[in-house]
mmCIF file of C-alpha atoms and ligand atoms in Angstrom:
data_model
loop_
_atom_site.group_PDB
_atom_site.id
_atom_site.type_symbol
_atom_site.label_atom_id
_atom_site.label_comp_id
_atom_site.label_asym_id
_atom_site.label_seq_id
_atom_site.Cartn_x
_atom_site.Cartn_y
_atom_site.Cartn_z
ATOM 1 C CA MET A 299 2.546 4.968 18.923
ATOM 2 C CA ASP A 300 3.070 7.440 16.132
ATOM 3 C CA LEU A 301 2.702 5.499 12.892
ATOM 4 C CA VAL A 302 2.083 6.631 9.343
ATOM 5 C CA GLY A 303 0.311 5.010 6.407
ATOM 6 C CA VAL A 304 0.875 5.824 2.753
ATOM 7 C CA ALA A 305 -1.137 4.614 -0.253
ATOM 8 C CA TYR A 306 -0.383 5.241 -3.916
ATOM 9 C CA THR A 307 -1.030 3.944 -7.404
ATOM 10 C CA SER A 308 1.491 3.616 -10.242
ATOM 11 C CA ARG A 309 1.934 2.025 -13.627
ATOM 12 C CA SER A 310 4.550 -0.578 -14.563
ATOM 13 C CA ASN A 311 7.073 0.568 -17.150
ATOM 14 C CA HIS A 312 7.341 -2.820 -18.848
ATOM 15 C CA PRO A 313 5.199 -5.938 -18.904
ATOM 16 C CA ILE A 314 5.912 -7.662 -15.588
ATOM 17 C CA ALA A 315 6.368 -11.431 -15.647
ATOM 18 C CA SER A 316 5.367 -13.361 -12.564
ATOM 19 C CA ALA A 317 9.061 -14.145 -11.924
ATOM 20 C CA ASP A 318 9.770 -10.372 -11.812
ATOM 21 C CA LEU A 319 6.923 -9.922 -9.348
ATOM 22 C CA ASP A 320 8.276 -12.741 -7.188
ATOM 23 C CA LEU A 321 11.673 -11.029 -7.057
ATOM 24 C CA LEU A 322 10.094 -7.664 -6.312
ATOM 25 C CA LEU A 323 8.100 -9.194 -3.468
ATOM 26 C CA MET A 324 11.097 -11.077 -2.052
ATOM 27 C CA ASP A 325 13.192 -7.917 -2.107
ATOM 28 C CA SER A 326 10.397 -5.826 -0.619
ATOM 29 C CA ARG A 327 9.548 -8.286 2.143
ATOM 30 C CA SER A 328 13.166 -8.647 3.128
ATOM 31 C CA TYR A 329 13.691 -4.888 3.388
ATOM 32 C CA ASN A 330 10.303 -4.194 4.957
ATOM 33 C CA SER A 331 10.831 -6.811 7.648
ATOM 34 C CA GLN A 332 14.155 -5.182 8.607
ATOM 35 C CA ARG A 333 12.362 -1.856 8.841
ATOM 36 C CA GLY A 334 9.163 -3.137 10.441
ATOM 37 C CA VAL A 335 7.088 -1.825 7.548
ATOM 38 C CA THR A 336 3.877 -3.714 6.768
ATOM 39 C CA GLY A 337 1.279 -3.379 4.024
ATOM 40 C CA VAL A 338 -0.167 -4.755 0.837
ATOM 41 C CA LEU A 339 0.511 -4.558 -2.893
ATOM 42 C CA LEU A 340 -2.102 -5.054 -5.607
ATOM 43 C CA PHE A 341 -1.133 -5.600 -9.237
ATOM 44 C CA GLY A 342 -3.155 -6.111 -12.381
ATOM 45 C CA ALA A 343 -3.103 -5.069 -16.021
ATOM 46 C CA GLY A 344 0.069 -3.035 -15.568
ATOM 47 C CA GLN A 345 -1.251 -1.082 -12.575
ATOM 48 C CA PHE A 346 0.056 -1.139 -9.021
ATOM 49 C CA MET A 347 -1.664 -0.027 -5.862
ATOM 50 C CA GLN A 348 0.274 -0.219 -2.617
ATOM 51 C CA TYR A 349 -0.254 0.682 1.002
ATOM 52 C CA ILE A 350 2.640 0.789 3.478
ATOM 53 C CA GLU A 351 2.582 1.548 7.196
ATOM 54 C CA GLY A 352 5.085 1.816 10.018
ATOM 55 C CA LEU A 353 7.166 4.305 11.963
ATOM 56 C CA PRO A 354 7.639 7.556 10.000
ATOM 57 C CA THR A 355 11.401 7.149 9.421
ATOM 58 C CA ASP A 356 10.971 3.534 8.296
ATOM 59 C CA VAL A 357 8.088 4.359 5.956
ATOM 60 C CA GLU A 358 10.111 7.240 4.517
ATOM 61 C CA HIS A 359 13.010 4.854 3.727
ATOM 62 C CA VAL A 360 10.761 2.288 2.086
ATOM 63 C CA TYR A 361 8.795 4.946 0.228
ATOM 64 C CA GLY A 362 12.097 6.358 -1.043
ATOM 65 C CA ARG A 363 13.071 2.944 -2.439
ATOM 66 C CA ILE A 364 9.680 2.627 -4.066
ATOM 67 C CA ARG A 365 9.885 6.107 -5.608
ATOM 68 C CA ARG A 366 13.356 5.383 -6.989
ATOM 69 C CA SER A 367 12.386 2.101 -8.624
ATOM 70 C CA THR A 368 12.650 2.142 -12.414
ATOM 71 C CA LEU A 369 10.050 -0.621 -12.650
ATOM 72 C CA HIS A 370 7.173 1.828 -12.454
ATOM 73 C CA SER A 371 6.190 5.453 -13.015
ATOM 74 C CA ASP A 372 3.167 7.777 -12.860
ATOM 75 C CA MET A 373 2.956 7.485 -9.086
ATOM 76 C CA VAL A 374 -0.119 9.143 -7.610
ATOM 77 C CA GLU A 375 -0.240 9.437 -3.829
ATOM 78 C CA LEU A 376 -3.698 8.644 -2.484
ATOM 79 C CA GLU A 377 -3.160 8.815 1.247
ATOM 80 C CA GLN A 378 -0.497 9.909 3.689
ATOM 81 C CA ARG A 379 -1.564 10.173 7.298
ATOM 82 C CA ARG A 380 -0.831 9.352 10.880
ATOM 83 C CA ILE A 381 -2.498 6.135 12.044
ATOM 84 C CA SER A 382 -3.041 4.807 15.529
ATOM 85 C CA LYS A 383 -2.585 1.150 14.691
ATOM 86 C CA ARG A 384 -1.551 -1.081 11.831
ATOM 87 C CA VAL A 385 -4.101 -2.605 9.475
ATOM 88 C CA PHE A 386 -1.688 -5.220 8.078
ATOM 89 C CA SER A 387 0.403 -6.033 11.139
ATOM 90 C CA LYS A 388 1.259 -9.566 9.939
ATOM 91 C CA TRP A 389 2.059 -8.748 6.306
ATOM 92 C CA PHE A 390 5.533 -7.421 5.522
ATOM 93 C CA MET A 391 4.092 -7.134 2.044
ATOM 94 C CA GLY A 392 0.863 -8.927 1.272
ATOM 95 C CA PHE A 393 0.133 -9.398 -2.416
ATOM 96 C CA ARG A 394 -3.014 -9.837 -4.467
ATOM 97 C CA ASP A 395 -3.716 -9.852 -8.183
ATOM 98 C CA ALA A 396 -6.374 -7.277 -8.853
ATOM 99 C CA PRO A 397 -8.303 -6.405 -11.992
ATOM 100 C CA ALA A 398 -7.570 -2.924 -13.343
ATOM 101 C CA SER A 399 -11.184 -2.002 -12.567
ATOM 102 C CA VAL A 400 -10.592 -2.607 -8.842
ATOM 103 C CA ILE A 401 -7.417 -0.511 -8.782
ATOM 104 C CA GLN A 402 -9.215 2.233 -10.674
ATOM 105 C CA LYS A 403 -12.154 2.138 -8.278
ATOM 106 C CA LEU A 404 -9.824 2.273 -5.267
ATOM 107 C CA SER A 405 -7.993 5.268 -6.722
ATOM 108 C CA GLN A 406 -11.306 7.094 -7.114
ATOM 109 C CA GLU A 407 -12.333 6.501 -3.507
ATOM 110 C CA GLN A 408 -11.819 9.162 -0.905
ATOM 111 C CA TRP A 409 -8.558 8.721 1.016
ATOM 112 C CA HIS A 410 -7.321 10.809 3.910
ATOM 113 C CA ARG A 411 -4.310 13.062 3.700
ATOM 114 C CA ASP A 412 -2.830 14.698 6.766
ATOM 115 C CA MET A 413 -5.876 13.953 8.884
ATOM 116 C CA PRO A 414 -5.758 14.077 12.674
ATOM 117 C CA LEU A 415 -5.085 10.867 14.539
ATOM 118 C CA VAL A 416 -8.037 8.519 14.406
ATOM 119 C CA GLU A 417 -8.802 5.337 16.271
ATOM 120 C CA GLY A 418 -8.940 1.922 14.690
ATOM 121 C CA HIS A 419 -10.562 0.584 11.571
ATOM 122 C CA ALA A 420 -13.916 2.264 12.095
ATOM 123 C CA ALA A 421 -12.331 5.582 11.258
ATOM 124 C CA ALA A 422 -10.388 4.310 8.247
ATOM 125 C CA SER A 423 -10.803 6.322 5.059
ATOM 126 C CA PRO A 424 -13.422 5.120 2.548
ATOM 127 C CA GLY A 425 -10.535 4.075 0.291
ATOM 128 C CA MET A 426 -8.965 1.939 3.023
ATOM 129 C CA ARG A 427 -12.330 0.349 3.823
ATOM 130 C CA GLN A 428 -12.785 -0.560 0.143
ATOM 131 C CA LEU A 429 -9.290 -2.050 0.090
ATOM 132 C CA MET A 430 -10.139 -4.149 3.149
ATOM 133 C CA VAL A 431 -13.390 -5.298 1.543
ATOM 134 C CA PHE A 432 -11.470 -6.345 -1.588
ATOM 135 C CA LEU A 433 -8.986 -8.266 0.563
ATOM 136 C CA ASP A 434 -11.866 -9.900 2.438
ATOM 137 C CA LEU A 435 -10.657 -8.502 5.752
ATOM 138 C CA ILE A 436 -14.025 -6.901 6.457
ATOM 139 C CA SER A 437 -17.442 -7.629 4.996
ATOM 140 C CA THR A 438 -19.417 -5.157 2.913
ATOM 141 C CA ASP A 439 -21.895 -4.440 5.698
ATOM 142 C CA GLN A 440 -19.038 -3.082 7.868
ATOM 143 C CA ARG A 441 -18.217 -0.409 5.315
HETATM 144 C C1 FMN B 273 5.286 -1.428 -7.165
HETATM 145 C C2 FMN B 273 6.523 -1.482 -6.343
HETATM 146 C C3 FMN B 273 6.429 -1.739 -4.991
HETATM 147 C C4 FMN B 273 7.568 -1.781 -4.200
HETATM 148 N N1 FMN B 273 7.438 -2.011 -2.869
HETATM 149 C C5 FMN B 273 8.537 -2.029 -2.091
HETATM 150 C C6 FMN B 273 8.425 -2.264 -0.703
HETATM 151 O O1 FMN B 273 7.343 -2.457 -0.146
HETATM 152 N N2 FMN B 273 9.568 -2.264 0.023
HETATM 153 C C7 FMN B 273 10.802 -2.041 -0.535
HETATM 154 O O2 FMN B 273 11.789 -2.051 0.165
HETATM 155 N N3 FMN B 273 10.929 -1.837 -1.864
HETATM 156 C C8 FMN B 273 9.835 -1.825 -2.644
HETATM 157 N N4 FMN B 273 9.971 -1.607 -3.981
HETATM 158 C C9 FMN B 273 11.325 -1.438 -4.540
HETATM 159 C C10 FMN B 273 11.857 -2.812 -4.962
HETATM 160 O O3 FMN B 273 11.959 -3.660 -3.858
HETATM 161 C C11 FMN B 273 13.212 -2.734 -5.598
HETATM 162 O O4 FMN B 273 14.076 -2.029 -4.797
HETATM 163 C C12 FMN B 273 13.134 -2.050 -6.849
HETATM 164 O O5 FMN B 273 12.026 -2.468 -7.601
HETATM 165 C C13 FMN B 273 14.398 -2.308 -7.652
HETATM 166 O O6 FMN B 273 14.071 -1.760 -8.860
HETATM 167 P P1 FMN B 273 15.101 -0.972 -9.687
HETATM 168 O O7 FMN B 273 15.940 -2.043 -10.318
HETATM 169 O O8 FMN B 273 14.236 -0.226 -10.607
HETATM 170 O O9 FMN B 273 15.828 -0.083 -8.734
HETATM 171 C C14 FMN B 273 8.845 -1.565 -4.787
HETATM 172 C C15 FMN B 273 8.946 -1.329 -6.157
HETATM 173 C C16 FMN B 273 7.799 -1.279 -6.939
HETATM 174 C C17 FMN B 273 7.907 -1.051 -8.411
#
């Protein structure tokens, strides 16, 4: 199946209270589940890092909503590529608090843009593997 994955970082425009984050996540999960878009959002010290995946038209819709949001700015796209299978198939939008240092480290990793189709997790970009290590989905020795 032809899927795409997109990762980016951004900065919140205002201090975000946990109630605001809850609303953002509720809204995102509701829309993402209608669209079949899965992924994960990290937030800490005013920085966001998000990865979304799904069918190209669905990802484009969700990515459009994200880009239009006035809650954040300074978006930097890290990865945009075709993927052969989902990494976060059960998470319409997983969430983790992350220290700024982790988000910064992830943004400095190598991500893949417009790479040919690759198979499975073994061929994930170094950035994606680091994200999975942070989320405890794979252990460090599988990097
Ligand atoms: C960091 C961040 C991540 C978001 N992720 C999603 C998402 O995964 N799916 C989605 O439909 N909308 C997502 N949104 C958009 C929000 O659900 C919502 O539409 C938006 O924040 C409303 O903000 P506005 O009042 O600035 O338009 C995201 C917004 C931000 C700031």
